């Protein structure tokens, strides 16, 4: 889900190249059609807007066209630098990264429960670690996503369902989302896609991408709240 650009697009290409039957979805159907040409008969497409109420039904239809669903990968998301708290940008981020995310991962999870198992994977972010003043809704939404995945992992155990939940936490990635922004240590999108592919195949629970961000996150967690909240983080 969210295979029309950036991380989702590059990860979809890797699964296709590895011989998987892949269902690709997103809002830009022309980009999805290009993916379908990579492996006719093995790549199925669906125009899906995760903010629409009919998105779960469209996901079910796509999964049926593929002959079933063993892995669901959620790549859809948006984000803004918003230190002035523009209400439109904050609320659209919440609509997509919280409501849209919940709508789709719940649909995938319930399908896996009915099936008896599967793997649900989603791209969250290292931004889930602490609230970022430059991007409040984005960092808060990513924290929501990480906690939600943890809750689904517990619920799978409660239901005795063989569902693997994989939380993928990349650092700042060099995509259109961050174009022109001053974020440090931006990762190459193809490197991130390869790490995501590996984490899914290995059925990891949590994968921080890459080692530099794993170290940074560990340091962030050690910073006392009173210091963090006075840290003048201001990404231009």
PDB file of C-alpha atoms in Angstrom:
ATOM      1  CA  UNK A   1       0.000   0.000   0.000  1.00  0.00           C
ATOM      2  CA  UNK A   2       1.582   3.234  -1.192  1.00  0.00           C
ATOM      3  CA  UNK A   3       3.623   1.748  -4.042  1.00  0.00           C
ATOM      4  CA  UNK A   4       3.560   4.720  -6.412  1.00  0.00           C
ATOM      5  CA  UNK A   5       6.675   6.538  -5.183  1.00  0.00           C
ATOM      6  CA  UNK A   6       9.578   6.542  -2.766  1.00  0.00           C
ATOM      7  CA  UNK A   7      10.118   3.623  -0.412  1.00  0.00           C
ATOM      8  CA  UNK A   8       6.938   1.807  -1.443  1.00  0.00           C
ATOM      9  CA  UNK A   9       7.827   1.906  -5.121  1.00  0.00           C
ATOM     10  CA  UNK A  10      11.390   0.658  -4.617  1.00  0.00           C
ATOM     11  CA  UNK A  11      10.319  -2.091  -2.219  1.00  0.00           C
ATOM     12  CA  UNK A  12       7.625  -3.291  -4.626  1.00  0.00           C
ATOM     13  CA  UNK A  13      10.264  -3.597  -7.356  1.00  0.00           C
ATOM     14  CA  UNK A  14      12.365  -5.834  -5.095  1.00  0.00           C
ATOM     15  CA  UNK A  15       9.490  -8.206  -4.349  1.00  0.00           C
ATOM     16  CA  UNK A  16       8.603  -8.360  -8.029  1.00  0.00           C
ATOM     17  CA  UNK A  17      12.231  -9.079  -8.999  1.00  0.00           C
ATOM     18  CA  UNK A  18      12.364 -11.846  -6.380  1.00  0.00           C
ATOM     19  CA  UNK A  19       9.477 -13.680  -8.056  1.00  0.00           C
ATOM     20  CA  UNK A  20       6.627 -12.832  -5.692  1.00  0.00           C
ATOM     21  CA  UNK A  21       3.059 -12.307  -6.809  1.00  0.00           C
ATOM     22  CA  UNK A  22       2.563  -8.686  -5.813  1.00  0.00           C
ATOM     23  CA  UNK A  23      -0.494  -6.497  -5.398  1.00  0.00           C
ATOM     24  CA  UNK A  24       0.462  -2.821  -5.657  1.00  0.00           C
ATOM     25  CA  UNK A  25      -1.871  -0.049  -4.570  1.00  0.00           C
ATOM     26  CA  UNK A  26      -1.927   3.711  -4.313  1.00  0.00           C
ATOM     27  CA  UNK A  27      -3.657   6.766  -5.685  1.00  0.00           C
ATOM     28  CA  UNK A  28      -1.610   7.263  -8.874  1.00  0.00           C
ATOM     29  CA  UNK A  29      -2.806   4.487 -11.146  1.00  0.00           C
ATOM     30  CA  UNK A  30      -0.459   5.426 -14.008  1.00  0.00           C
ATOM     31  CA  UNK A  31       2.539   4.640 -11.786  1.00  0.00           C
ATOM     32  CA  UNK A  32       0.967   1.339 -10.760  1.00  0.00           C
ATOM     33  CA  UNK A  33       0.495   0.414 -14.413  1.00  0.00           C
ATOM     34  CA  UNK A  34       4.235   0.851 -14.971  1.00  0.00           C
ATOM     35  CA  UNK A  35       4.935  -1.646 -12.182  1.00  0.00           C
ATOM     36  CA  UNK A  36       2.547  -4.140 -13.767  1.00  0.00           C
ATOM     37  CA  UNK A  37       4.661  -4.188 -16.928  1.00  0.00           C
ATOM     38  CA  UNK A  38       7.629  -5.551 -14.944  1.00  0.00           C
ATOM     39  CA  UNK A  39       5.995  -8.965 -14.557  1.00  0.00           C
ATOM     40  CA  UNK A  40       2.705  -9.356 -16.446  1.00  0.00           C
ATOM     41  CA  UNK A  41       0.506 -11.923 -14.744  1.00  0.00           C
ATOM     42  CA  UNK A  42       2.336 -11.579 -11.416  1.00  0.00           C
ATOM     43  CA  UNK A  43       1.628  -7.929 -10.589  1.00  0.00           C
ATOM     44  CA  UNK A  44      -1.906  -6.765  -9.840  1.00  0.00           C
ATOM     45  CA  UNK A  45      -2.889  -3.148  -9.329  1.00  0.00           C
ATOM     46  CA  UNK A  46      -5.586  -1.191  -7.526  1.00  0.00           C
ATOM     47  CA  UNK A  47      -6.197   2.522  -7.162  1.00  0.00           C
ATOM     48  CA  UNK A  48      -6.752   2.930  -3.426  1.00  0.00           C
ATOM     49  CA  UNK A  49      -6.944   6.069  -1.280  1.00  0.00           C
ATOM     50  CA  UNK A  50      -6.450   5.011   2.334  1.00  0.00           C
ATOM     51  CA  UNK A  51      -8.532   7.997   3.469  1.00  0.00           C
ATOM     52  CA  UNK A  52     -11.625   6.625   1.704  1.00  0.00           C
ATOM     53  CA  UNK A  53     -14.157   4.411   3.451  1.00  0.00           C
ATOM     54  CA  UNK A  54     -14.113   1.915   0.571  1.00  0.00           C
ATOM     55  CA  UNK A  55     -10.351   1.294   0.874  1.00  0.00           C
ATOM     56  CA  UNK A  56     -10.647  -1.964   2.907  1.00  0.00           C
ATOM     57  CA  UNK A  57     -13.059  -3.451   0.379  1.00  0.00           C
ATOM     58  CA  UNK A  58     -10.704  -2.512  -2.455  1.00  0.00           C
ATOM     59  CA  UNK A  59      -7.835  -4.134  -0.570  1.00  0.00           C
ATOM     60  CA  UNK A  60      -9.835  -7.346  -0.206  1.00  0.00           C
ATOM     61  CA  UNK A  61     -10.576  -7.322  -3.926  1.00  0.00           C
ATOM     62  CA  UNK A  62      -6.906  -6.823  -4.774  1.00  0.00           C
ATOM     63  CA  UNK A  63      -5.862  -9.637  -2.411  1.00  0.00           C
ATOM     64  CA  UNK A  64      -8.400 -11.973  -4.020  1.00  0.00           C
ATOM     65  CA  UNK A  65      -7.058 -11.097  -7.493  1.00  0.00           C
ATOM     66  CA  UNK A  66      -3.581 -12.052  -6.269  1.00  0.00           C
ATOM     67  CA  UNK A  67      -4.874 -15.428  -5.072  1.00  0.00           C
ATOM     68  CA  UNK A  68      -4.618 -14.475  -1.409  1.00  0.00           C
ATOM     69  CA  UNK A  69      -2.469 -12.311   0.848  1.00  0.00           C
ATOM     70  CA  UNK A  70       0.471 -13.567   2.908  1.00  0.00           C
ATOM     71  CA  UNK A  71       2.154 -10.196   3.562  1.00  0.00           C
ATOM     72  CA  UNK A  72       0.652  -6.727   3.868  1.00  0.00           C
ATOM     73  CA  UNK A  73       3.130  -3.824   3.692  1.00  0.00           C
ATOM     74  CA  UNK A  74       1.848  -0.363   4.579  1.00  0.00           C
ATOM     75  CA  UNK A  75       3.998   2.395   3.055  1.00  0.00           C
ATOM     76  CA  UNK A  76       1.390   5.146   2.686  1.00  0.00           C
ATOM     77  CA  UNK A  77       1.989   8.319   4.637  1.00  0.00           C
ATOM     78  CA  UNK A  78       2.579  12.044   4.493  1.00  0.00           C
ATOM     79  CA  UNK A  79       4.426  14.582   6.597  1.00  0.00           C
ATOM     80  CA  UNK A  80       5.229  18.257   6.832  1.00  0.00           C
ATOM     81  CA  UNK A  81       7.699  20.501   8.575  1.00  0.00           C
ATOM     82  CA  UNK A  82       5.161  22.609  10.408  1.00  0.00           C
ATOM     83  CA  UNK A  83       6.732  24.732  13.169  1.00  0.00           C
ATOM     84  CA  UNK A  84       3.971  27.345  12.688  1.00  0.00           C
ATOM     85  CA  UNK A  85       1.277  24.701  13.250  1.00  0.00           C
ATOM     86  CA  UNK A  86      -0.689  25.215  10.067  1.00  0.00           C
ATOM     87  CA  UNK A  87      -3.968  23.496  10.947  1.00  0.00           C
ATOM     88  CA  UNK A  88      -4.538  22.152   7.449  1.00  0.00           C
ATOM     89  CA  UNK A  89      -1.187  20.360   7.338  1.00  0.00           C
ATOM     90  CA  UNK A  90      -1.478  18.991  10.866  1.00  0.00           C
ATOM     91  CA  UNK A  91      -4.994  17.657  10.359  1.00  0.00           C
ATOM     92  CA  UNK A  92      -4.220  16.129   6.949  1.00  0.00           C
ATOM     93  CA  UNK A  93      -1.235  14.345   8.519  1.00  0.00           C
ATOM     94  CA  UNK A  94      -3.472  12.963  11.258  1.00  0.00           C
ATOM     95  CA  UNK A  95      -6.115  11.944   8.699  1.00  0.00           C
ATOM     96  CA  UNK A  96      -3.583   9.943   6.684  1.00  0.00           C
ATOM     97  CA  UNK A  97      -1.036   8.702   9.221  1.00  0.00           C
ATOM     98  CA  UNK A  98      -3.510   7.904  11.992  1.00  0.00           C
ATOM     99  CA  UNK A  99      -6.997   7.322  10.552  1.00  0.00           C
ATOM    100  CA  UNK A 100      -5.894   5.985   7.164  1.00  0.00           C
ATOM    101  CA  UNK A 101      -3.200   3.839   8.765  1.00  0.00           C
ATOM    102  CA  UNK A 102      -5.669   2.368  11.254  1.00  0.00           C
ATOM    103  CA  UNK A 103      -8.263   1.714   8.569  1.00  0.00           C
ATOM    104  CA  UNK A 104      -5.838  -0.326   6.470  1.00  0.00           C
ATOM    105  CA  UNK A 105      -3.818  -2.240   9.064  1.00  0.00           C
ATOM    106  CA  UNK A 106      -7.047  -3.279  10.801  1.00  0.00           C
ATOM    107  CA  UNK A 107      -8.410  -4.575   7.494  1.00  0.00           C
ATOM    108  CA  UNK A 108      -5.222  -6.543   6.839  1.00  0.00           C
ATOM    109  CA  UNK A 109      -5.031  -7.855  10.409  1.00  0.00           C
ATOM    110  CA  UNK A 110      -8.634  -9.069  10.387  1.00  0.00           C
ATOM    111  CA  UNK A 111      -8.075 -10.799   7.048  1.00  0.00           C
ATOM    112  CA  UNK A 112      -5.066 -12.597   8.524  1.00  0.00           C
ATOM    113  CA  UNK A 113      -7.100 -13.614  11.589  1.00  0.00           C
ATOM    114  CA  UNK A 114      -9.748 -15.142   9.315  1.00  0.00           C
ATOM    115  CA  UNK A 115      -7.067 -16.867   7.264  1.00  0.00           C
ATOM    116  CA  UNK A 116      -5.187 -18.174  10.302  1.00  0.00           C
ATOM    117  CA  UNK A 117      -1.947 -16.244   9.840  1.00  0.00           C
ATOM    118  CA  UNK A 118       0.145 -13.832   7.818  1.00  0.00           C
ATOM    119  CA  UNK A 119       2.571 -10.957   8.167  1.00  0.00           C
ATOM    120  CA  UNK A 120       1.578  -7.352   8.685  1.00  0.00           C
ATOM    121  CA  UNK A 121       4.399  -4.857   8.131  1.00  0.00           C
ATOM    122  CA  UNK A 122       4.312  -1.073   8.248  1.00  0.00           C
ATOM    123  CA  UNK A 123       6.803   1.741   7.836  1.00  0.00           C
ATOM    124  CA  UNK A 124       6.788   3.920  10.917  1.00  0.00           C
ATOM    125  CA  UNK A 125       9.893   6.056  11.595  1.00  0.00           C
ATOM    126  CA  UNK A 126      12.646   6.878  14.043  1.00  0.00           C
ATOM    127  CA  UNK A 127      10.528  10.020  14.555  1.00  0.00           C
ATOM    128  CA  UNK A 128       8.316   7.842  16.762  1.00  0.00           C
ATOM    129  CA  UNK A 129      11.026   8.027  19.444  1.00  0.00           C
ATOM    130  CA  UNK A 130      10.442  11.597  20.641  1.00  0.00           C
ATOM    131  CA  UNK A 131       8.149  14.481  19.746  1.00  0.00           C
ATOM    132  CA  UNK A 132       9.757  16.740  17.121  1.00  0.00           C
ATOM    133  CA  UNK A 133       8.874  20.418  17.404  1.00  0.00           C
ATOM    134  CA  UNK A 134       9.469  20.957  13.688  1.00  0.00           C
ATOM    135  CA  UNK A 135       6.917  18.269  12.765  1.00  0.00           C
ATOM    136  CA  UNK A 136       4.474  17.720  15.638  1.00  0.00           C
ATOM    137  CA  UNK A 137       1.704  15.776  13.876  1.00  0.00           C
ATOM    138  CA  UNK A 138       4.187  13.645  11.950  1.00  0.00           C
ATOM    139  CA  UNK A 139       6.210  12.538  14.967  1.00  0.00           C
ATOM    140  CA  UNK A 140       3.084  12.028  17.096  1.00  0.00           C
ATOM    141  CA  UNK A 141       1.440  10.008  14.325  1.00  0.00           C
ATOM    142  CA  UNK A 142       4.492   7.792  13.976  1.00  0.00           C
ATOM    143  CA  UNK A 143       4.471   7.171  17.738  1.00  0.00           C
ATOM    144  CA  UNK A 144       0.821   6.185  17.403  1.00  0.00           C
ATOM    145  CA  UNK A 145       1.679   3.775  14.599  1.00  0.00           C
ATOM    146  CA  UNK A 146       4.504   2.121  16.544  1.00  0.00           C
ATOM    147  CA  UNK A 147       2.310   1.656  19.620  1.00  0.00           C
ATOM    148  CA  UNK A 148      -0.576   0.386  17.495  1.00  0.00           C
ATOM    149  CA  UNK A 149       1.617  -2.261  15.900  1.00  0.00           C
ATOM    150  CA  UNK A 150       2.796  -3.323  19.348  1.00  0.00           C
ATOM    151  CA  UNK A 151      -0.838  -3.632  20.450  1.00  0.00           C
ATOM    152  CA  UNK A 152      -1.683  -5.726  17.387  1.00  0.00           C
ATOM    153  CA  UNK A 153       1.248  -8.004  18.175  1.00  0.00           C
ATOM    154  CA  UNK A 154      -0.237  -8.553  21.641  1.00  0.00           C
ATOM    155  CA  UNK A 155      -3.714  -9.033  20.207  1.00  0.00           C
ATOM    156  CA  UNK A 156      -2.428 -11.682  17.801  1.00  0.00           C
ATOM    157  CA  UNK A 157      -1.090 -13.587  20.796  1.00  0.00           C
ATOM    158  CA  UNK A 158      -4.403 -13.163  22.632  1.00  0.00           C
ATOM    159  CA  UNK A 159      -6.249 -14.581  19.627  1.00  0.00           C
ATOM    160  CA  UNK A 160      -3.689 -17.384  19.170  1.00  0.00           C
ATOM    161  CA  UNK A 161      -3.256 -16.155  15.586  1.00  0.00           C
ATOM    162  CA  UNK A 162      -0.001 -16.844  13.748  1.00  0.00           C
ATOM    163  CA  UNK A 163       0.444 -13.225  12.661  1.00  0.00           C
ATOM    164  CA  UNK A 164       3.890 -11.630  12.507  1.00  0.00           C
ATOM    165  CA  UNK A 165       3.824  -7.847  12.986  1.00  0.00           C
ATOM    166  CA  UNK A 166       6.869  -6.043  11.595  1.00  0.00           C
ATOM    167  CA  UNK A 167       7.583  -2.425  12.587  1.00  0.00           C
ATOM    168  CA  UNK A 168       9.986  -0.833  10.083  1.00  0.00           C
ATOM    169  CA  UNK A 169      11.645   2.330  11.417  1.00  0.00           C
ATOM    170  CA  UNK A 170      13.829   4.087   8.850  1.00  0.00           C
ATOM    171  CA  UNK A 171      15.689   7.283   9.556  1.00  0.00           C
ATOM    172  CA  UNK A 172      15.329  10.311   7.321  1.00  0.00           C
ATOM    173  CA  UNK A 173      15.111   9.088   3.719  1.00  0.00           C
ATOM    174  CA  UNK A 174      16.043  11.033   0.593  1.00  0.00           C
ATOM    175  CA  UNK A 175      12.596  11.098  -1.042  1.00  0.00           C
ATOM    176  CA  UNK A 176      10.228  13.763  -2.371  1.00  0.00           C
ATOM    177  CA  UNK A 177       8.797  13.993   1.156  1.00  0.00           C
ATOM    178  CA  UNK A 178      12.062  15.536   2.402  1.00  0.00           C
ATOM    179  CA  UNK A 179      13.091  17.336  -0.783  1.00  0.00           C
ATOM    180  CA  UNK A 180      14.647  20.687   0.068  1.00  0.00           C
ATOM    181  CA  UNK A 181      14.524  19.993   3.801  1.00  0.00           C
ATOM    182  CA  UNK A 182      17.620  20.222   5.980  1.00  0.00           C
ATOM    183  CA  UNK A 183      17.340  16.807   7.630  1.00  0.00           C
ATOM    184  CA  UNK A 184      20.751  15.252   8.348  1.00  0.00           C
ATOM    185  CA  UNK A 185      22.003  11.767   7.412  1.00  0.00           C
ATOM    186  CA  UNK A 186      19.423  11.236   4.665  1.00  0.00           C
ATOM    187  CA  UNK A 187      19.396   7.612   3.527  1.00  0.00           C
ATOM    188  CA  UNK A 188      19.277   6.430  -0.076  1.00  0.00           C
ATOM    189  CA  UNK A 189      15.783   5.139  -0.828  1.00  0.00           C
ATOM    190  CA  UNK A 190      17.063   2.007  -2.579  1.00  0.00           C
ATOM    191  CA  UNK A 191      19.226   1.090   0.420  1.00  0.00           C
ATOM    192  CA  UNK A 192      16.208   1.521   2.678  1.00  0.00           C
ATOM    193  CA  UNK A 193      14.061  -0.638   0.383  1.00  0.00           C
ATOM    194  CA  UNK A 194      16.655  -3.423   0.502  1.00  0.00           C
ATOM    195  CA  UNK A 195      16.718  -3.263   4.311  1.00  0.00           C
ATOM    196  CA  UNK A 196      12.917  -3.409   4.412  1.00  0.00           C
ATOM    197  CA  UNK A 197      12.812  -6.363   2.041  1.00  0.00           C
ATOM    198  CA  UNK A 198      15.330  -8.210   4.220  1.00  0.00           C
ATOM    199  CA  UNK A 199      13.448  -7.416   7.446  1.00  0.00           C
ATOM    200  CA  UNK A 200      10.179  -8.718   6.003  1.00  0.00           C
ATOM    201  CA  UNK A 201      11.686 -11.911   4.590  1.00  0.00           C
ATOM    202  CA  UNK A 202      13.410 -12.537   7.934  1.00  0.00           C
ATOM    203  CA  UNK A 203      10.120 -11.783   9.742  1.00  0.00           C
ATOM    204  CA  UNK A 204      11.701  -9.222  12.052  1.00  0.00           C
ATOM    205  CA  UNK A 205       9.544  -7.660  14.774  1.00  0.00           C
ATOM    206  CA  UNK A 206      11.246  -4.249  14.795  1.00  0.00           C
ATOM    207  CA  UNK A 207      13.903  -3.004  12.383  1.00  0.00           C
ATOM    208  CA  UNK A 208      15.592   0.391  12.774  1.00  0.00           C
ATOM    209  CA  UNK A 209      17.207   1.447   9.484  1.00  0.00           C
ATOM    210  CA  UNK A 210      20.202   1.924   9.518  1.00  0.00           C
ATOM    211  CA  UNK A 211      22.845   1.360  12.258  1.00  0.00           C
ATOM    212  CA  UNK A 212      23.512   5.102  12.584  1.00  0.00           C
ATOM    213  CA  UNK A 213      19.880   5.730  13.374  1.00  0.00           C
ATOM    214  CA  UNK A 214      19.783   2.800  15.782  1.00  0.00           C
ATOM    215  CA  UNK A 215      22.595   4.516  17.692  1.00  0.00           C
ATOM    216  CA  UNK A 216      20.910   7.925  17.447  1.00  0.00           C
ATOM    217  CA  UNK A 217      17.602   6.553  18.746  1.00  0.00           C
ATOM    218  CA  UNK A 218      19.394   4.949  21.692  1.00  0.00           C
ATOM    219  CA  UNK A 219      20.942   8.329  22.529  1.00  0.00           C
ATOM    220  CA  UNK A 220      17.640  10.197  22.093  1.00  0.00           C
ATOM    221  CA  UNK A 221      16.026   7.906  24.644  1.00  0.00           C
ATOM    222  CA  UNK A 222      18.687   8.782  27.220  1.00  0.00           C
ATOM    223  CA  UNK A 223      18.128  12.524  26.971  1.00  0.00           C
ATOM    224  CA  UNK A 224      16.070  13.748  29.952  1.00  0.00           C
ATOM    225  CA  UNK A 225      12.695  15.173  29.024  1.00  0.00           C
ATOM    226  CA  UNK A 226      13.498  18.584  30.499  1.00  0.00           C
ATOM    227  CA  UNK A 227      16.521  18.875  28.191  1.00  0.00           C
ATOM    228  CA  UNK A 228      14.806  17.482  25.108  1.00  0.00           C
ATOM    229  CA  UNK A 229      11.901  19.902  25.386  1.00  0.00           C
ATOM    230  CA  UNK A 230      14.295  22.850  25.463  1.00  0.00           C
ATOM    231  CA  UNK A 231      16.354  21.616  22.519  1.00  0.00           C
ATOM    232  CA  UNK A 232      15.891  24.131  19.647  1.00  0.00           C
ATOM    233  CA  UNK A 233      15.301  21.620  16.845  1.00  0.00           C
ATOM    234  CA  UNK A 234      14.349  23.689  13.799  1.00  0.00           C
ATOM    235  CA  UNK A 235      14.735  21.979  10.436  1.00  0.00           C
ATOM    236  CA  UNK A 236      14.618  24.504   7.583  1.00  0.00           C
TER     237      UNK A 236
END
